[in-house]
Amino acid sequence: MRGTDSNHVKVLVDGIDVSDPSNPPASFDFGQFLTPDIEQIEVLRGPQSGLYGSDAIGGVIDIVTKTGSGPTQFTADVEDGSFDTFNQTGGVSGSTGSFHYAANIEHFYSGATPVTPLDLLTHGEHRIDDSYDNVTASTKLGYDVADNFNLGFVGRYANSQLLFTGDNYNNYPSTPDTSQSQYNTLQYDTRGTGHLVLFDGFLEQKLGLAYSSISSTDFSPDGPVSSYYAGDRAKADWQGNLRFSSDEILVLGAEYDRDEIRLPISASTTTDSGYAELQSAFGSNFFDTISVRYDDNNQFGSAFTWRAAPAYVISATGTKFKGSVGTGFKAPTLSELYENFPSYGFFGNPNLKPEKSLGYDFGFEQAVFAASVQFGATYFRNNIRNLIDDNATFTSYANVGRAETDGVESFISWQPTQMVTLRADYTFTEANDEILNEELLRRPKHKANLDVKWQARGDLSFDADLRYVGPWVDVTRDSIVPEVTAPGCTTTDVAANYDISDQFTLYGRVTNLFDERYQDPIGFLRPGRGFYAGIKAEI
C-alpha cells in the first residue's frame, strides 16, 4: 500500500489483528483468507499508528463480516470452473428476540493451476500443477442484554493445504523441484466483546478480549526435515467514546497485547498501549481528527505516534479538500529478535528498534452534474527509517535501511443512467531505497483500473473490470540476477448475474478474458483464462 511492504499494513477482521506472529515478517497471508462471509472492507491509507499502533506504516485494512438479523435465512452457493475449481459455501443467519446470529462454512478447491514457467524446468522435466484446498468456518453472535448493553462473539477457523513446486537450493543456481512441496496451515481467531452506553449516549464503552492461534508446516522434498511454525496472540482492549456534542467526540482507549512464538523457538513479547482521538466539526464545512498513541513494549521500549486529518467542504460547489499527516511504526518481529540459524552463521538481534515513518497526503474530491460525475486526486509521501535488513556481514539483522515512497492516487466515476456506473482509478507510485539509491522491488509505478457495472434489467446485471499494471523491478526466481525489469500486463474480467427467482441466482464469470500470459513475481506464472459458473440460493 502506497509503496510500503506487506508487513507495514495492519489487517483486522472483526477487530482481531490477524497477522501471524510466528512467521519472520509477522504479516497477514491473504492467500489463506476466504471471502464469502464479508460484509464490508474499509481501507485507511497512510501512517495510522496514531490510533492503531504497530504495523500501520502503510495503512490499515479493516474487514467486517456479516451480521444476522430478521427471520432465519439459509444460504448456499456451488461453483465449478477452470483449473479443477470446485467451491461450496453454506450459511444460516437471523435473529430471535434479543439474540442474533450468523454462521458460515466455506470450501475452496483448485486442483490444477500451472505456476512454474516451462523454461525454468530442466530438459525432460514435467511441470507439476499447484493445488489448493481450504475449509473455513466462521460465526458472529450477539445478545442484547438491555437497551444499552450487549454482548458479542466472533470466531473463525481456517484449515488449508497448498501443494506447490518449490525450489531446490542444493543446486546452484537453484532449480524448481522435481516433486511437490506441501504447506499446511491451521488458524483460529476469536473475540468476545461487551458494549455499554451510559448517560443518554454521552459515554459509550466497549471491552474486547481476543485470542488467535496459527500453526503451519512446510515440507520440501529436498529439505532434511519439515519446518514447523506456531504462534499465539492474546489481546485485551477497552475503548470509550465521550460524546460532548454531535460536533465533538473524544475517543479514549487502552490495550494489552501479548505475542508468542511456540515453534520453531519459544519467545514472547508484550505491549501496553493507550490512545486518544478528538473528532471535531466546525460548522458544516470544516472537520478535523487528531489522534495520539503511546506504546510500551517490554523488548524495544516505547513508541509515541500521532496523526492529524483535516477536511474542508465547499457545499456550494460540491468540493472537498482533505489532508493528513502522521507517524507510524513497525515493531521488530519475534523471529528477527530471537530466531537463530547457527548452521548458516545467522543470528537474531534482540537489540533491534522499531521501523518508523513520517507521512502526509493532501488532495481533493469534486462532484459535478448533480453528483453524477465525481473525481479526485491525492498526493502522498512517506519517509521510512530504521528499516530492518541484513547487516553488512550477513550474520544478523540491523536497523540499516531508509526508504521513501510518494505518488498520486486519482479516480473518476460517472453514472450516465441509473442502470450504468463507470469508474476509473489510476495510481502513480515511486518507491526508492535511499541507501542503495535504487527502486524497491515489485512496486509498479503505474496501475490503472476501469470498472463498468450495468443493471440491464431488474433480474440481470453485468460487470467488466480492466486492469493495467506497469513494469516493475524484480529479481529472477533463483535470486541470481538482480534489478530485472518485469513487463507490465493488462487483464480483463467479466461477470454476469441472473435472478431466476427470489430464491435462486445463476452467475458466471470469465477471468483473464484475453488469456494474458504474465509472471508476478518473475518466475511464477499467473493463471490464464478461466471460466466459472455457479448457483446461489437464499431461502
XYZ file of C-alpha atoms in Angstrom:
539
model
C 0.000 0.000 0.000
C 1.493 3.302 -1.182
C 4.787 1.535 -1.881
C 5.294 0.090 1.608
C 5.922 -3.556 2.478
C 3.086 -6.018 3.044
C 4.020 -6.257 6.743
C 3.607 -2.471 7.009
C -0.192 -2.815 6.717
C -2.277 -3.823 9.735
C -5.142 -6.188 8.897
C -8.150 -6.501 11.213
C -11.054 -8.955 10.905
C -13.938 -8.037 13.230
C -11.456 -6.174 15.421
C -8.933 -9.062 15.549
C -5.328 -8.486 14.492
C -4.879 -11.475 12.155
C -1.161 -11.134 11.376
C 0.973 -14.204 12.029
C 3.420 -13.718 14.942
C 5.251 -16.940 14.052
C 6.456 -16.084 10.549
C 9.595 -13.963 10.027
C 7.851 -10.752 8.785
C 4.801 -11.315 11.073
C 2.496 -10.386 8.192
C -1.002 -11.496 7.192
C -1.327 -14.057 4.389
C -4.322 -13.036 2.274
C -3.883 -16.274 0.309
C -5.397 -18.211 3.215
C -8.453 -15.939 3.622
C -11.807 -16.827 2.050
C -14.287 -14.018 1.459
C -17.958 -15.152 1.130
C -18.896 -14.002 4.650
C -17.527 -10.447 4.251
C -19.945 -7.559 4.760
C -17.590 -4.637 4.086
C -13.928 -3.645 3.821
C -12.543 -0.279 4.907
C -9.096 0.798 3.691
C -7.184 3.543 5.514
C -4.123 4.703 3.618
C -1.004 6.310 5.046
C 0.560 6.060 8.533
C -2.173 5.114 11.027
C -0.156 4.172 14.133
C -1.556 7.209 15.975
C -4.707 5.114 16.507
C -3.816 1.536 15.521
C -0.266 1.065 16.812
C 2.379 -1.168 15.273
C 2.305 -2.423 11.654
C 0.335 0.588 10.349
C 3.123 2.388 8.434
C 1.376 1.910 5.090
C -2.179 1.831 6.376
C -4.932 -0.370 7.781
C -7.355 -2.829 6.170
C -10.428 -3.352 8.367
C -12.660 -6.301 7.390
C -16.140 -6.724 8.889
C -18.132 -9.946 8.449
C -21.898 -10.265 8.050
C -24.281 -9.867 10.989
C -27.534 -11.796 11.240
C -30.915 -10.048 11.578
C -34.572 -10.754 10.878
C -36.148 -14.154 10.145
C -33.883 -17.172 9.795
C -32.306 -17.367 6.344
C -30.336 -20.234 4.819
C -27.833 -19.613 2.012
C -25.915 -21.966 -0.261
C -23.563 -21.490 -3.180
C -21.923 -24.014 -5.536
C -19.382 -23.022 -8.185
C -17.433 -25.054 -10.748
C -14.855 -23.958 -13.272
C -11.382 -23.957 -14.768
C -8.253 -25.337 -13.091
C -10.363 -28.077 -11.459
C -12.050 -25.454 -9.307
C -14.968 -26.572 -7.155
C -16.239 -24.271 -4.402
C -19.134 -24.538 -1.969
C -20.475 -22.271 0.758
C -23.357 -22.583 3.190
C -24.707 -20.358 5.902
C -27.506 -19.512 8.274
C -28.322 -16.113 9.789
C -31.104 -14.278 11.544
C -32.331 -13.132 14.936
C -34.827 -14.206 17.538
C -35.734 -11.815 20.310
C -32.521 -10.344 21.744
C -30.273 -12.947 20.105
C -28.819 -12.523 16.618
C -26.581 -14.978 14.825
C -24.687 -15.767 11.641
C -22.674 -18.881 10.802
C -20.913 -19.828 7.568
C -18.828 -22.675 6.213
C -16.796 -22.269 3.041
C -14.780 -24.703 0.941
C -12.427 -23.599 -1.819
C -10.646 -26.102 -4.052
C -8.406 -25.512 -7.051
C -6.731 -28.673 -8.292
C -4.648 -27.848 -11.358
C -3.064 -24.399 -11.642
C 0.157 -24.117 -13.701
C 2.595 -21.845 -11.862
C 6.171 -22.813 -12.803
C 7.288 -21.435 -16.211
C 8.326 -24.226 -18.582
C 11.638 -22.547 -19.444
C 12.812 -22.957 -15.823
C 12.470 -26.734 -15.901
C 15.397 -28.985 -16.737
C 15.317 -30.925 -20.011
C 12.660 -33.616 -19.912
C 11.220 -32.482 -16.565
C 7.445 -32.483 -16.348
C 5.668 -29.498 -14.804
C 3.545 -30.288 -11.758
C 0.495 -28.081 -11.356
C -0.248 -26.475 -7.989
C -3.370 -27.290 -5.983
C -5.035 -25.613 -3.037
C -7.719 -26.753 -0.587
C -9.220 -24.520 2.127
C -12.057 -25.078 4.586
C -13.126 -22.046 6.629
C -15.874 -21.780 9.222
C -16.955 -18.546 10.895
C -19.631 -17.283 13.246
C -20.830 -13.972 14.656
C -23.172 -13.978 17.659
C -24.768 -11.190 19.671
C -27.107 -10.829 22.612
C -28.855 -7.617 23.688
C -28.897 -7.826 27.469
C -30.623 -4.433 27.709
C -31.290 -1.424 25.528
C -27.879 -0.008 26.471
C -25.833 -3.206 26.927
C -24.998 -6.035 24.524
C -22.540 -8.902 24.257
C -20.842 -10.170 21.117
C -18.675 -13.047 19.964
C -16.898 -13.772 16.675
C -14.942 -16.889 15.803
C -13.089 -18.035 12.719
C -11.428 -21.360 11.821
C -9.360 -21.991 8.692
C -7.574 -25.167 7.587
C -5.722 -25.177 4.280
C -3.321 -27.284 2.254
C -1.193 -25.993 -0.617
C 0.729 -28.329 -2.930
C 3.283 -26.354 -4.923
C 6.554 -26.573 -6.779
C 9.293 -25.208 -4.552
C 12.961 -24.670 -5.324
C 15.906 -26.996 -4.877
C 18.631 -24.916 -3.215
C 21.026 -27.854 -3.253
C 21.682 -26.775 -6.841
C 23.389 -23.506 -7.774
C 21.645 -21.642 -9.142
C 18.516 -23.156 -7.628
C 16.068 -25.017 -9.867
C 12.388 -25.931 -9.465
C 11.896 -29.131 -7.512
C 11.062 -32.316 -9.401
C 8.352 -33.204 -6.853
C 5.858 -31.153 -4.905
C 6.271 -29.286 -1.650
C 3.412 -29.028 0.814
C 2.350 -26.137 3.035
C -0.397 -26.647 5.632
C -1.926 -24.005 7.914
C -4.404 -24.140 10.770
C -5.691 -20.911 12.291
C -8.213 -19.946 14.986
C -9.331 -16.372 15.717
C -11.832 -15.467 18.448
C -13.016 -12.280 20.125
C -15.644 -11.516 22.746
C -16.997 -8.012 23.353
C -19.162 -6.143 25.809
C -20.745 -2.853 24.680
C -22.286 -0.412 27.180
C -23.888 3.017 26.629
C -24.425 5.324 29.625
C -25.767 8.814 30.425
C -28.108 9.119 27.438
C -25.330 8.305 24.993
C -22.679 10.585 26.480
C -20.388 7.644 27.319
C -20.108 4.626 25.032
C -17.723 1.834 26.049
C -16.550 -1.410 24.508
C -14.382 -4.058 26.157
C -12.817 -6.759 23.976
C -10.905 -9.968 24.680
C -9.295 -11.731 21.712
C -7.209 -14.843 21.180
C -5.606 -16.126 17.981
C -3.542 -19.206 17.240
C -1.864 -20.176 13.987
C 0.343 -23.118 13.090
C 1.903 -24.144 9.805
C 4.010 -26.944 8.377
C 6.265 -26.571 5.356
C 7.620 -29.746 3.769
C 10.126 -29.691 0.908
C 11.284 -32.890 -0.813
C 14.841 -31.533 -0.913
C 14.919 -30.401 2.725
C 16.251 -32.592 5.555
C 13.167 -32.096 7.761
C 9.848 -30.335 7.737
C 9.631 -26.785 9.094
C 7.105 -26.140 11.847
C 5.820 -22.717 12.883
C 3.311 -21.910 15.611
C 2.314 -18.683 17.320
C -0.379 -17.177 19.520
C -1.713 -13.719 20.249
C -3.809 -12.635 23.241
C -5.233 -9.131 23.418
C -7.431 -7.131 25.780
C -8.735 -3.739 24.659
C -11.030 -1.033 26.014
C -12.436 1.928 24.134
C -14.572 4.751 25.496
C -16.268 7.441 23.420
C -17.238 10.690 25.144
C -19.851 12.496 23.049
C -19.736 16.107 24.237
C -21.907 17.103 21.280
C -22.611 15.945 17.759
C -19.575 18.010 16.730
C -17.106 16.958 19.448
C -16.291 13.320 20.258
C -13.320 12.264 22.363
C -12.187 8.649 21.917
C -10.036 7.081 24.642
C -8.554 3.601 24.557
C -6.192 1.156 26.242
C -4.785 -2.169 25.032
C -2.696 -5.076 26.279
C -1.159 -7.362 23.671
C 0.961 -10.499 24.047
C 2.565 -12.168 21.025
C 4.232 -15.556 21.317
C 6.162 -17.976 19.121
C 5.900 -21.627 20.217
C 7.749 -23.131 17.230
C 10.495 -23.234 15.988
C 11.608 -21.273 19.069
C 9.967 -20.197 22.316
C 9.733 -16.431 22.731
C 7.181 -13.764 23.570
C 6.742 -10.020 23.833
C 4.098 -7.802 25.457
C 2.876 -4.295 24.673
C 0.810 -1.909 26.809
C -0.830 0.911 24.866
C -3.011 3.970 25.364
C -4.508 6.319 22.803
C -6.796 9.303 22.399
C -8.561 10.779 19.378
C -10.564 14.001 19.092
C -13.130 14.156 16.294
C -14.315 17.715 15.656
C -16.667 19.514 13.313
C -16.662 23.302 12.995
C -19.971 24.141 11.405
C -20.947 22.133 8.329
C -17.768 22.780 6.360
C -14.624 22.086 8.406
C -13.807 18.757 10.042
C -10.712 17.536 11.843
C -9.442 14.399 13.565
C -6.385 14.386 15.836
C -5.035 11.214 17.457
C -2.081 10.360 19.694
C -0.886 6.974 20.952
C 1.774 5.615 23.307
C 3.011 2.010 23.101
C 5.288 0.487 25.737
C 6.935 -2.792 24.686
C 8.901 -4.961 27.099
C 11.534 -5.571 24.413
C 12.275 -2.401 22.408
C 10.908 0.253 24.773
C 8.328 2.869 23.854
C 6.903 4.488 20.739
C 4.872 7.717 20.529
C 2.831 8.267 17.372
C 0.284 10.825 16.214
C -1.937 11.800 13.281
C -3.988 14.820 12.174
C -6.532 14.685 9.321
C -8.423 17.916 8.471
C -11.037 18.265 5.714
C -12.914 21.258 4.294
C -16.106 21.049 2.226
C -17.450 23.795 -0.067
C -21.126 22.904 -0.201
C -21.990 25.316 -2.993
C -19.579 23.690 -5.451
C -19.503 20.098 -4.117
C -15.765 20.353 -3.467
C -13.902 18.591 -0.675
C -10.296 19.353 0.296
C -8.622 16.808 2.562
C -5.234 16.003 4.005
C -3.436 14.146 6.740
C -0.037 13.974 8.386
C 1.113 11.374 10.855
C 3.694 8.905 12.050
C 3.846 5.124 12.017
C 5.986 2.322 13.345
C 6.572 -1.391 12.846
C 7.871 -3.365 15.820
C 10.639 -5.912 15.172
C 9.206 -9.407 14.891
C 9.917 -12.217 17.331
C 11.753 -14.080 14.580
C 14.000 -11.078 13.878
C 14.705 -10.664 17.583
C 15.336 -14.223 18.691
C 15.452 -16.850 15.921
C 18.958 -18.184 15.200
C 20.325 -20.227 12.309
C 23.755 -21.326 13.594
C 24.409 -23.706 10.685
C 24.284 -20.643 8.389
C 26.084 -18.330 10.833
C 22.988 -16.114 11.147
C 21.520 -14.964 14.458
C 18.606 -12.854 15.669
C 19.233 -9.397 17.126
C 17.413 -8.638 20.418
C 18.610 -5.003 20.226
C 16.544 -4.087 17.159
C 14.487 -0.887 17.279
C 11.121 -0.292 15.579
C 10.922 0.829 11.976
C 9.438 4.349 11.894
C 7.813 6.617 9.346
C 6.533 10.133 8.799
C 3.962 10.532 6.077
C 1.471 13.023 4.710
C -1.071 13.396 1.934
C -3.350 16.088 0.527
C -5.956 16.090 -2.193
C -9.472 16.939 -3.296
C -12.754 15.385 -4.421
C -15.235 17.098 -6.711
C -18.830 16.297 -7.649
C -20.487 17.842 -10.731
C -23.646 17.398 -12.807
C -25.861 16.678 -9.782
C -23.186 14.310 -8.443
C -23.468 12.009 -11.463
C -19.761 12.683 -12.075
C -17.208 12.586 -9.275
C -13.436 12.827 -9.500
C -10.471 13.471 -7.264
C -6.755 13.102 -6.691
C -4.473 12.700 -3.668
C -0.722 13.198 -3.430
C 1.075 11.098 -0.792
C 4.574 10.849 0.608
C 6.068 8.524 3.215
C 9.595 8.592 4.657
C 10.598 5.368 6.427
C 13.720 4.938 8.542
C 15.301 2.282 10.746
C 14.227 -0.371 8.249
C 15.265 -3.824 9.402
C 17.522 -5.694 6.977
C 20.596 -7.931 6.954
C 23.687 -6.314 8.417
C 26.824 -5.666 6.363
C 28.304 -9.101 7.138
C 25.013 -11.005 6.598
C 25.257 -12.535 10.073
C 22.242 -10.836 11.715
C 19.574 -8.153 11.358
C 20.157 -4.430 11.884
C 18.289 -1.118 11.553
C 20.141 -0.118 8.410
C 17.517 0.851 5.838
C 15.770 4.031 4.677
C 13.047 4.293 2.062
C 10.939 6.997 0.508
C 7.641 6.490 -1.294
C 5.462 9.087 -2.980
C 2.885 9.298 -5.700
C -0.634 10.237 -6.741
C -3.930 8.347 -6.412
C -6.740 9.538 -8.691
C -10.224 8.464 -9.726
C -13.217 9.490 -11.784
C -16.693 7.946 -11.664
C -19.676 8.581 -13.929
C -23.251 7.374 -13.684
C -24.795 8.279 -17.063
C -28.041 6.465 -16.156
C -29.429 4.764 -13.081
C -28.536 1.441 -14.719
C -24.898 2.120 -15.649
C -21.906 3.078 -13.478
C -18.347 3.586 -14.696
C -15.276 4.177 -12.541
C -11.619 4.603 -13.467
C -8.706 4.660 -11.000
C -5.046 5.441 -11.634
C -2.151 5.330 -9.171
C 1.406 6.517 -9.760
C 3.953 5.335 -7.190
C 7.670 5.903 -6.778
C 9.343 3.780 -4.093
C 13.086 4.054 -3.588
C 15.742 2.582 -1.331
C 17.502 5.699 -0.037
C 20.639 3.759 0.982
C 21.252 1.958 -2.321
C 19.622 4.714 -4.408
C 17.539 2.234 -6.393
C 13.890 1.297 -6.843
C 12.287 -1.014 -4.309
C 11.359 -4.423 -5.690
C 7.879 -5.187 -7.011
C 6.448 -1.675 -6.791
C 4.964 -0.842 -10.219
C 4.986 2.877 -10.953
C 1.726 2.706 -12.890
C -1.546 0.984 -12.009
C -4.902 1.636 -13.636
C -8.344 0.098 -13.350
C -11.599 0.581 -15.259
C -14.824 -0.930 -13.928
C -18.192 -0.932 -15.697
C -21.410 -2.054 -13.982
C -24.638 -2.472 -15.955
C -28.002 -3.380 -14.415
C -29.557 -4.478 -17.696
C -32.854 -5.442 -16.040
C -34.071 -5.909 -12.507
C -33.014 -9.550 -12.638
C -29.904 -9.296 -14.869
C -26.615 -7.498 -14.219
C -23.155 -7.400 -15.797
C -19.735 -6.277 -14.596
C -16.491 -5.789 -16.519
C -13.122 -4.953 -14.998
C -9.998 -3.928 -16.933
C -6.699 -3.701 -15.003
C -3.302 -2.477 -16.140
C -0.117 -2.905 -14.104
C 3.004 -1.268 -15.495
C 6.567 -2.677 -15.455
C 8.349 -3.125 -12.135
C 11.810 -4.009 -10.856
C 12.249 -7.605 -9.725
C 14.849 -10.357 -9.303
C 14.967 -13.726 -11.010
C 13.362 -16.673 -9.218
C 16.778 -18.047 -8.250
C 17.770 -14.541 -6.979
C 20.948 -14.671 -9.091
C 20.118 -11.729 -11.361
C 19.028 -8.540 -9.530
C 17.350 -5.452 -10.957
C 15.390 -7.264 -13.675
C 12.540 -5.339 -15.279
C 9.314 -7.315 -15.283
C 6.994 -6.387 -18.180
C 3.611 -4.907 -17.422
C 0.335 -6.684 -18.031
C -3.324 -5.989 -18.798
C -6.119 -8.314 -17.702
C -9.859 -8.241 -18.168
C -12.540 -9.953 -16.072
C -16.259 -10.101 -16.881
C -19.171 -11.402 -14.801
C -22.946 -11.766 -15.036
C -25.738 -12.465 -12.530
C -29.273 -13.606 -13.375
C -32.009 -13.920 -10.746
C -34.078 -16.972 -11.660
C -36.423 -16.204 -8.772
C -36.392 -14.521 -5.391
C -34.510 -17.531 -4.018
C -32.118 -18.587 -6.804
C -29.433 -16.743 -8.776
C -27.282 -18.044 -11.623
C -23.898 -16.430 -12.160
C -20.903 -16.802 -14.385
C -17.539 -15.127 -14.803
C -14.508 -15.191 -17.039
C -11.164 -14.199 -15.542
C -8.272 -13.014 -17.697
C -10.626 -12.915 -20.674
C -7.897 -12.382 -23.292
C -5.566 -15.002 -21.794
C -2.764 -12.576 -20.911
C 0.419 -14.538 -20.093
C 2.489 -12.909 -17.392
C 4.579 -13.639 -14.293
C 4.154 -11.932 -10.919
C 6.683 -12.110 -9.399
C 9.196 -13.205 -12.032
C 9.414 -16.988 -12.111
C 5.787 -17.566 -11.131
C 3.019 -17.712 -13.740
C -0.337 -16.117 -13.099
C -3.427 -18.064 -14.232
C -4.563 -17.811 -17.842
C -8.162 -17.521 -18.975
C -10.650 -19.181 -16.624
C -14.387 -19.909 -16.910
C -16.582 -20.304 -13.834
C -20.305 -20.738 -13.221
C -22.435 -21.309 -10.172
C -25.793 -21.038 -8.488
C -26.741 -19.241 -5.258
C -29.752 -19.965 -3.095
C -31.302 -17.839 -0.332
C -34.198 -19.462 1.468
